[in-house]
Short mmCIF file of C-alpha atoms in Angstrom, two decimals:
data_model
loop_
_atom_site.label_atom_id
_atom_site.label_comp_id
_atom_site.label_asym_id
_atom_site.label_seq_id
_atom_site.Cartn_x
_atom_site.Cartn_y
_atom_site.Cartn_z
CA UNK A 24 -9.55 121.92 -154.43
CA UNK A 25 -5.82 121.60 -154.04
CA UNK A 26 -6.38 121.92 -150.22
CA UNK A 27 -8.50 118.93 -150.21
CA UNK A 28 -5.76 117.15 -152.17
CA UNK A 29 -3.29 118.03 -149.51
CA UNK A 30 -5.71 116.74 -146.72
CA UNK A 31 -6.19 113.67 -148.40
CA UNK A 32 -2.56 113.12 -148.86
CA UNK A 33 -1.99 113.82 -145.28
CA UNK A 34 -4.87 111.34 -144.15
CA UNK A 35 -2.92 108.76 -146.10
CA UNK A 36 0.22 109.55 -144.24
CA UNK A 37 -1.49 109.52 -141.08
CA UNK A 38 -2.70 106.07 -141.87
CA UNK A 39 0.88 105.00 -142.14
CA UNK A 40 1.63 106.17 -138.56
CA UNK A 41 3.25 109.64 -139.66
CA UNK A 42 3.23 112.04 -136.64
CA UNK A 43 4.17 115.03 -138.79
CA UNK A 44 1.27 114.53 -141.20
CA UNK A 45 -1.01 114.02 -138.22
CA UNK A 46 0.23 117.34 -136.81
CA UNK A 47 -0.28 119.14 -140.10
CA UNK A 48 -3.76 117.73 -140.36
CA UNK A 49 -4.91 118.79 -137.08
CA UNK A 50 -3.48 122.37 -137.69
CA UNK A 51 -5.55 122.21 -140.97
CA UNK A 52 -8.98 121.15 -139.21
CA UNK A 53 -8.93 121.64 -135.45
CA UNK A 54 -10.59 125.09 -135.55
CA UNK A 55 -13.56 123.76 -137.59
CA UNK A 56 -13.65 120.58 -135.41
CA UNK A 57 -13.48 122.70 -131.94
CA UNK A 58 -16.06 124.92 -133.58
CA UNK A 59 -18.39 122.20 -134.10
CA UNK A 60 -17.78 120.71 -130.76
CA UNK A 61 -18.39 123.88 -128.93
CA UNK A 62 -21.69 124.25 -131.14
CA UNK A 63 -23.07 120.85 -130.29
CA UNK A 64 -22.07 120.89 -126.62
CA UNK A 65 -23.15 124.24 -126.16
CA UNK A 66 -20.07 124.89 -123.89
CA UNK A 67 -16.10 125.13 -124.37
CA UNK A 68 -14.99 122.70 -121.49
CA UNK A 69 -16.78 119.55 -122.77
CA UNK A 70 -15.59 120.51 -126.28
CA UNK A 71 -11.66 120.66 -125.04
CA UNK A 72 -12.69 117.28 -123.32
CA UNK A 73 -13.82 115.56 -126.52
CA UNK A 74 -11.18 116.96 -128.83
CA UNK A 75 -8.75 114.33 -127.98
CA UNK A 76 -11.10 111.49 -128.67
CA UNK A 77 -12.08 113.04 -132.03
CA UNK A 78 -8.30 112.96 -133.16
CA UNK A 79 -7.97 109.58 -131.53
CA UNK A 80 -10.72 108.32 -133.83
CA UNK A 81 -9.12 109.93 -136.90
CA UNK A 82 -5.79 108.70 -136.04
CA UNK A 83 -6.95 105.01 -135.89
CA UNK A 84 -9.70 105.45 -138.56
CA UNK A 85 -7.42 107.04 -141.14
CA UNK A 86 -6.78 103.64 -142.57
CA UNK A 87 -10.19 103.15 -143.52
CA UNK A 88 -10.82 106.73 -144.95
CA UNK A 89 -10.17 105.93 -148.76
CA UNK A 90 -12.97 103.30 -148.77
CA UNK A 91 -15.57 105.73 -147.27
CA UNK A 92 -15.79 108.23 -150.48
CA UNK A 93 -16.03 111.18 -148.31
CA UNK A 94 -13.95 114.56 -148.65
CA UNK A 95 -11.45 115.19 -145.88
CA UNK A 96 -13.52 117.74 -144.16
CA UNK A 97 -16.79 115.68 -144.40
CA UNK A 98 -14.71 112.81 -142.87
CA UNK A 99 -13.25 114.78 -139.74
CA UNK A 100 -16.70 116.73 -139.38
CA UNK A 101 -18.62 113.29 -139.22
CA UNK A 102 -16.36 111.83 -136.74
CA UNK A 103 -16.77 114.92 -134.52
CA UNK A 104 -20.48 115.21 -135.09
CA UNK A 105 -21.05 111.56 -134.15
CA UNK A 106 -18.72 111.60 -131.50
CA UNK A 107 -20.22 114.68 -129.97
CA UNK A 108 -23.99 113.53 -130.54
CA UNK A 109 -23.26 110.15 -128.85
CA UNK A 110 -22.28 111.92 -125.83
CA UNK A 111 -24.93 114.46 -125.79
CA UNK A 112 -27.54 111.96 -126.18
CA UNK A 113 -25.99 109.79 -123.39
CA UNK A 114 -26.23 112.81 -121.21
CA UNK A 115 -29.87 113.35 -122.19
CA UNK A 116 -30.58 109.71 -121.05
CA UNK A 117 -33.37 107.96 -122.72
CA UNK A 118 -36.33 108.97 -120.78
CA UNK A 119 -35.49 112.54 -120.72
CA UNK A 120 -37.56 114.80 -123.03
CA UNK A 121 -36.78 118.44 -122.30
CA UNK A 122 -33.56 118.67 -124.36
CA UNK A 123 -32.79 122.24 -124.89
CA UNK A 124 -31.99 123.95 -127.89
CA UNK A 125 -28.76 125.93 -128.48
CA UNK A 126 -29.89 129.52 -129.73
CA UNK A 127 -27.97 128.79 -132.96
CA UNK A 128 -30.31 125.97 -133.87
CA UNK A 129 -33.32 128.22 -133.39
CA UNK A 130 -31.67 131.18 -135.32
CA UNK A 131 -30.26 129.05 -138.19
CA UNK A 132 -26.87 129.66 -139.54
CA UNK A 133 -25.70 131.96 -141.82
CA UNK A 134 -24.70 129.89 -144.86
CA UNK A 135 -20.73 129.61 -145.60
CA UNK A 136 -19.66 130.70 -148.93
CA UNK A 137 -18.45 127.32 -149.94
CA UNK A 138 -19.07 123.49 -149.27
CA UNK A 139 -22.66 123.01 -149.99
CA UNK A 140 -25.81 125.06 -150.81
CA UNK A 141 -27.69 123.13 -147.87
CA UNK A 142 -28.48 126.02 -146.22
CA UNK A 143 -30.04 127.81 -149.12
CA UNK A 144 -31.93 124.67 -150.10
CA UNK A 145 -33.31 124.75 -146.56
CA UNK A 146 -34.86 127.78 -146.78
CA UNK A 147 -37.05 126.30 -149.40
CA UNK A 148 -38.54 123.96 -146.94
CA UNK A 149 -40.99 124.97 -144.27
CA UNK A 150 -39.35 126.54 -141.23
CA UNK A 151 -40.46 123.69 -138.96
CA UNK A 152 -38.82 121.04 -141.29
CA UNK A 153 -35.74 122.99 -141.99
CA UNK A 154 -35.22 123.34 -138.49
CA UNK A 155 -35.95 119.52 -137.75
CA UNK A 156 -33.31 118.48 -140.19
CA UNK A 157 -30.89 120.89 -138.50
CA UNK A 158 -31.29 120.11 -134.90
CA UNK A 159 -31.39 116.26 -135.94
CA UNK A 160 -27.74 116.85 -137.31
CA UNK A 161 -26.37 119.47 -134.90
CA UNK A 162 -28.11 118.78 -131.69
CA UNK A 163 -28.78 114.94 -132.11
CA UNK A 164 -32.41 114.90 -131.79
CA UNK A 165 -33.81 111.41 -131.80
CA UNK A 166 -37.22 110.95 -133.28
CA UNK A 167 -38.52 110.58 -129.91
CA UNK A 168 -37.28 114.12 -129.12
CA UNK A 169 -38.73 115.48 -132.39
CA UNK A 170 -42.05 114.01 -131.88
CA UNK A 171 -42.29 115.73 -128.64
CA UNK A 172 -40.97 119.12 -129.84
CA UNK A 173 -43.63 119.16 -132.79
CA UNK A 174 -46.28 117.30 -130.50
CA UNK A 175 -46.97 114.83 -133.33
CA UNK A 176 -46.78 110.95 -133.14
CA UNK A 177 -43.70 109.02 -133.70
CA UNK A 178 -44.37 107.65 -136.79
CA UNK A 179 -45.82 110.73 -138.20
CA UNK A 180 -42.58 112.77 -137.34
CA UNK A 181 -40.59 110.08 -138.95
CA UNK A 182 -42.55 110.25 -142.29
CA UNK A 183 -42.49 114.04 -142.10
CA UNK A 184 -38.79 114.07 -141.78
CA UNK A 185 -37.97 111.62 -144.42
CA UNK A 186 -40.07 113.47 -146.75
CA UNK A 187 -38.16 116.64 -145.74
CA UNK A 188 -34.81 115.17 -146.38
CA UNK A 189 -36.02 113.70 -149.70
CA UNK A 190 -37.11 117.33 -150.80
CA UNK A 191 -33.92 118.72 -149.58
CA UNK A 192 -32.10 116.22 -151.63
CA UNK A 193 -34.02 117.29 -154.76
CA UNK A 194 -33.47 120.76 -154.03
CA UNK A 195 -29.70 120.46 -153.70
CA UNK A 196 -29.58 118.22 -156.91
CA UNK A 197 -30.76 121.06 -158.93
CA UNK B 10 -43.34 100.09 -139.51
CA UNK B 11 -41.36 102.23 -141.97
CA UNK B 12 -43.59 104.94 -143.54
CA UNK B 13 -44.17 103.57 -147.27
CA UNK B 14 -42.26 105.32 -150.04
CA UNK B 15 -41.23 103.74 -153.11
CA UNK B 16 -38.23 101.55 -153.07
CA UNK B 17 -36.01 104.21 -154.76
CA UNK B 18 -37.02 106.83 -152.44
CA UNK B 19 -36.95 104.65 -149.33
CA UNK B 20 -33.46 103.66 -149.79
CA UNK B 21 -32.49 107.51 -150.17
CA UNK B 22 -34.44 108.37 -146.87
CA UNK B 23 -33.03 105.33 -145.35
CA UNK B 24 -29.62 106.44 -145.93
CA UNK B 25 -30.19 109.88 -144.48
CA UNK B 26 -31.72 108.42 -141.41
CA UNK B 27 -28.75 106.43 -140.88
CA UNK B 28 -26.30 109.39 -141.21
CA UNK B 29 -28.22 111.11 -138.67
CA UNK B 30 -28.38 108.04 -136.38
CA UNK B 31 -32.17 107.92 -136.45
CA UNK B 32 -32.65 104.26 -137.21
CA UNK B 33 -33.77 101.92 -134.62
CA UNK B 34 -31.47 99.04 -133.82
CA UNK B 35 -33.09 96.48 -136.10
CA UNK B 36 -32.62 98.75 -138.99
CA UNK B 37 -29.00 99.85 -138.35
CA UNK B 38 -27.97 96.41 -138.76
CA UNK B 39 -29.66 96.17 -142.31
CA UNK B 40 -28.37 99.57 -143.20
CA UNK B 41 -24.63 98.37 -142.12
CA UNK B 42 -25.07 95.29 -144.51
CA UNK B 43 -26.42 97.34 -147.52
CA UNK B 44 -23.49 99.53 -147.16
CA UNK B 45 -21.18 96.65 -147.33
CA UNK B 46 -22.91 94.93 -150.29
CA UNK B 47 -24.51 97.82 -152.30
CA UNK B 48 -22.51 100.34 -153.77
CA UNK B 49 -25.44 102.54 -154.75
CA UNK B 50 -26.39 102.65 -150.98
CA UNK B 51 -22.95 103.16 -150.02
CA UNK B 52 -22.57 106.07 -152.34
CA UNK B 53 -25.80 107.52 -151.02
CA UNK B 54 -24.69 107.37 -147.36
CA UNK B 55 -21.55 109.12 -148.54
CA UNK B 56 -23.59 112.03 -150.32
CA UNK B 57 -25.96 112.50 -147.15
CA UNK B 58 -22.75 112.77 -145.02
CA UNK B 59 -21.44 115.44 -147.33
CA UNK B 60 -24.90 117.14 -147.49
CA UNK B 61 -25.24 117.42 -143.76
CA UNK B 62 -21.55 118.30 -143.31
CA UNK B 63 -22.44 121.57 -145.26
CA UNK B 64 -24.60 122.46 -142.24
CA UNK B 65 -21.20 123.00 -140.25
CA UNK B 66 -20.32 125.75 -143.05
CA UNK B 67 -22.49 128.25 -140.73
CA UNK B 68 -20.69 127.23 -137.44
CA UNK B 69 -17.70 129.63 -136.51
CA UNK B 70 -14.41 127.93 -136.52
CA UNK B 71 -12.59 128.23 -132.93
CA UNK B 72 -9.08 127.78 -132.49
CA UNK B 73 -8.43 125.34 -129.81
CA UNK B 74 -5.85 126.40 -127.05
CA UNK B 75 -2.44 125.00 -127.39
CA UNK B 76 -2.71 122.56 -124.29
CA UNK B 77 -5.38 120.97 -126.34
CA UNK B 78 -2.92 119.68 -128.98
CA UNK B 79 -0.81 118.37 -126.03
CA UNK B 80 -4.07 116.49 -124.71
CA UNK B 81 -4.56 115.00 -128.36
CA UNK B 82 -1.05 113.94 -128.44
CA UNK B 83 -1.16 112.27 -125.01
CA UNK B 84 -4.50 110.47 -125.82
CA UNK B 85 -3.01 109.11 -128.95
CA UNK B 86 0.58 108.33 -128.27
CA UNK B 87 0.64 107.94 -124.52
CA UNK B 88 -1.37 104.76 -124.77
CA UNK B 89 -2.14 102.61 -121.69
CA UNK B 90 -2.27 98.99 -122.53
CA UNK B 91 -3.50 97.52 -119.26
CA UNK B 92 -7.11 98.46 -119.25
CA UNK B 93 -9.96 95.89 -119.33
CA UNK B 94 -11.82 95.55 -122.82
CA UNK B 95 -15.07 96.80 -122.92
CA UNK B 96 -14.51 100.19 -121.59
CA UNK B 97 -14.91 102.61 -124.39
CA UNK B 98 -11.66 104.81 -125.47
CA UNK B 99 -13.55 107.91 -124.12
CA UNK B 100 -13.73 106.41 -120.59
CA UNK B 101 -10.15 105.05 -120.77
CA UNK B 102 -9.27 108.74 -121.58
CA UNK B 103 -11.07 109.73 -118.66
CA UNK B 104 -9.70 107.30 -116.23
CA UNK B 105 -6.16 108.06 -117.50
CA UNK B 106 -6.86 111.78 -116.62
CA UNK B 107 -7.98 110.59 -113.28
CA UNK B 108 -4.88 108.47 -112.80
CA UNK B 109 -2.74 111.44 -113.72
CA UNK B 110 -4.20 113.47 -110.58
CA UNK B 111 -2.91 110.57 -108.12
CA UNK B 112 0.63 109.59 -107.56
CA UNK B 113 3.54 110.84 -109.74
CA UNK B 114 4.86 114.35 -108.95
CA UNK B 115 7.37 115.83 -111.07
CA UNK B 116 9.09 119.38 -110.21
CA UNK B 117 10.84 120.59 -113.04
CA UNK B 118 13.14 123.76 -113.34
CA UNK B 119 14.13 124.73 -116.85
CA UNK B 120 17.39 126.36 -117.84
CA UNK B 121 16.77 129.75 -117.69
CA UNK B 122 16.15 129.82 -113.78
CA UNK B 123 12.52 129.65 -114.36
CA UNK B 124 10.98 127.12 -112.10
CA UNK B 125 8.25 124.49 -113.80
CA UNK B 126 6.17 122.02 -112.08
CA UNK B 127 4.10 119.32 -112.89
CA UNK B 128 2.30 116.62 -111.03
CA UNK B 129 2.09 113.33 -112.78
CA UNK B 130 0.14 110.33 -111.26
CA UNK B 131 -0.20 106.62 -111.41
CA UNK B 132 -2.71 104.85 -109.38
CA UNK B 133 -1.39 101.47 -110.11
CA UNK B 134 0.75 101.10 -108.27
CA UNK B 135 0.95 104.63 -106.41
CA UNK B 136 4.05 106.51 -107.32
CA UNK B 137 5.40 109.91 -106.63
CA UNK B 138 8.49 111.31 -108.44
CA UNK B 139 10.02 114.86 -107.95
CA UNK B 140 12.32 116.24 -110.63
CA UNK B 141 13.97 119.60 -110.96
CA UNK B 142 16.39 121.22 -113.52
CA UNK B 143 18.39 124.30 -113.51
CA UNK B 144 20.96 125.43 -116.21
CA UNK B 145 20.06 122.52 -118.30
CA UNK B 146 20.54 119.99 -115.54
CA UNK B 147 17.46 117.71 -114.72
CA UNK B 148 17.20 116.16 -111.31
CA UNK B 149 14.49 113.47 -110.52
CA UNK B 150 13.71 111.33 -107.42
CA UNK B 151 11.05 108.82 -106.47
CA UNK B 152 9.26 110.14 -103.37
CA UNK B 153 6.97 107.22 -102.96
CA UNK B 154 6.44 103.89 -104.67
CA UNK B 155 8.80 102.97 -107.32
CA UNK B 156 9.72 100.76 -110.29
CA UNK B 157 8.21 97.30 -110.31
CA UNK B 158 10.75 94.33 -109.54
CA UNK B 159 13.05 93.99 -112.14
CA UNK B 160 11.78 96.99 -114.18
CA UNK B 161 12.88 100.70 -114.57
CA UNK B 162 11.14 103.98 -114.78
CA UNK B 163 11.92 106.19 -117.77
CA UNK B 164 11.05 109.88 -117.73
CA UNK B 165 10.12 111.32 -120.97
CA UNK B 166 9.41 114.64 -122.64
CA UNK B 167 6.85 114.75 -125.68
CA UNK B 168 8.12 116.84 -128.64
CA UNK B 169 6.01 119.12 -130.73
CA UNK B 170 4.96 116.13 -132.85
CA UNK B 171 3.67 114.29 -129.70
CA UNK B 172 6.92 112.20 -130.06
CA UNK B 173 8.50 111.12 -126.82
CA UNK B 174 12.05 111.99 -126.46
CA UNK B 175 13.96 110.28 -123.16
CA UNK B 176 15.03 112.37 -120.69
CA UNK B 177 16.75 109.39 -118.70
CA UNK B 178 16.13 106.30 -116.79
CA UNK B 179 15.68 106.40 -112.97
CA UNK B 180 18.25 104.32 -111.20
CA UNK B 181 17.22 101.52 -108.79
CA UNK B 182 17.36 103.92 -105.86
CA UNK B 183 14.80 105.98 -107.87
CA UNK B 184 16.97 108.91 -108.78
CA UNK B 185 17.90 110.58 -112.06
CA UNK B 186 20.28 113.35 -112.64
CA UNK B 187 20.96 114.39 -116.42
CA UNK B 188 22.42 117.31 -118.35
CA UNK B 189 19.89 118.29 -120.92
CA UNK B 190 21.44 118.56 -124.58
CA UNK B 191 20.42 121.55 -126.32
CA UNK B 192 17.49 119.72 -128.30
CA UNK B 193 16.04 118.41 -125.15
CA UNK B 194 16.50 122.04 -123.23
CA UNK B 195 14.80 123.63 -126.02
CA UNK B 196 11.44 121.37 -125.58
CA UNK B 197 11.46 122.33 -121.89
CA UNK B 198 8.87 125.23 -121.40
CA UNK B 199 5.58 125.84 -119.76
CA UNK B 200 2.99 123.44 -121.26
CA UNK B 201 5.52 120.91 -122.28
CA UNK B 202 4.08 117.37 -121.83
CA UNK B 203 6.15 114.89 -119.59
CA UNK B 204 5.50 111.50 -119.21
CA UNK B 205 6.76 108.42 -117.32
CA UNK B 206 6.72 104.89 -118.36
CA UNK B 207 7.42 101.30 -117.23
CA UNK B 208 10.31 99.65 -118.99
CA UNK B 209 12.59 96.76 -119.03
CA UNK B 210 15.49 96.84 -116.27
CA UNK B 211 17.67 99.83 -117.75
CA UNK B 212 15.39 101.55 -119.76
CA UNK B 213 13.48 101.02 -123.17
CA UNK B 214 15.71 99.24 -125.55
CA UNK B 215 14.67 101.14 -128.96
CA UNK B 216 14.77 104.49 -127.70
CA UNK B 217 10.71 104.51 -127.69
CA UNK B 218 8.39 103.44 -124.67
CA UNK B 219 7.91 99.94 -125.10
CA UNK B 220 4.47 99.96 -123.41
CA UNK B 221 2.30 103.04 -122.50
CA UNK B 222 3.04 105.68 -120.03
CA UNK B 223 1.98 105.31 -116.49
CA UNK B 224 1.03 109.08 -116.28
CA UNK B 225 1.73 112.08 -118.40
CA UNK B 226 1.23 115.66 -117.36
CA UNK B 227 2.26 119.18 -118.48
CA UNK B 228 4.80 121.59 -116.92
CA UNK B 229 3.74 124.71 -115.48
CA UNK B 230 5.38 127.59 -113.76
CA UNK B 231 6.14 126.89 -110.20
#
């Protein structure tokens, strides 16, 4: 966990405009960030284009980091995910219903050794429900898209996902 | 229209929906207020961010190319201050990239006889500069356009931390010849970012660009 400590102190220095600290923070996090961008966009080119914007937001948001109560990796990955999902959703357009899923979402991901047991806990949910949570996070699916995908009314899909997430929360708390 | 759950569970589910960006506009506002005012809800939101971030554990890390780091530095440190408000940072970035394709051209030859070239551009006002270095000597010249009245153009190289180091100020006739010291010469290699800025007459007084860069681009082999 000393690594997290290191990243935290780097973020604190970035908040003060320390470029060397920023450079170190970039080196420590950019492979994970870039991997997630490629995963969400499904392509390298838009990932490369979005990368500067992620770190631009990090540079300017570092001052507010401490108040958020997040770990450094969760913080930078949240910035990354939200930026990429904003763009993916904008490209899909509101009326578009044929958002395609990347293969990775359909197959699921192999759980990493650390971080959380979220993947393990997802396996305790029905496959559909686990997939819905995964694609809501990693593919930015809205309730409209989820309703279409599972062919259920909007309100039903919302109830369904909320219950799934509460179950997930319970499993993860065990 | 929210599906009913008991109040406690409702907040937990709401926090999850907020983190995923699934809430309708009206509920987003309420959730943001709760984050401000309700420490329990705020902690629940943070916990959900953490839980969902765990999904990234299964995503393979990919090292970005070296040029991506330079693009990051340009995005953060080569700020252009003259854009209209209301345009998102992303589009400002895109516009800057487009501007870079338009008007300042710098040709650069590094010490060891290797030719490097880069095209910098500024659409407002249109500007074209050619520069060359050989044996540690830098030559630059405006080919079209020029500094605004009572202003100077200054050429910079971004170091490994993205910090601009001055290469020199272009003269009133739009020319610059300078012998690079060892530190500057060491920075000049393929992939290095050069940038040009608009400065008070005679150049940036504090050794750092006073405004933003007009254009920035990376050196490539000629």
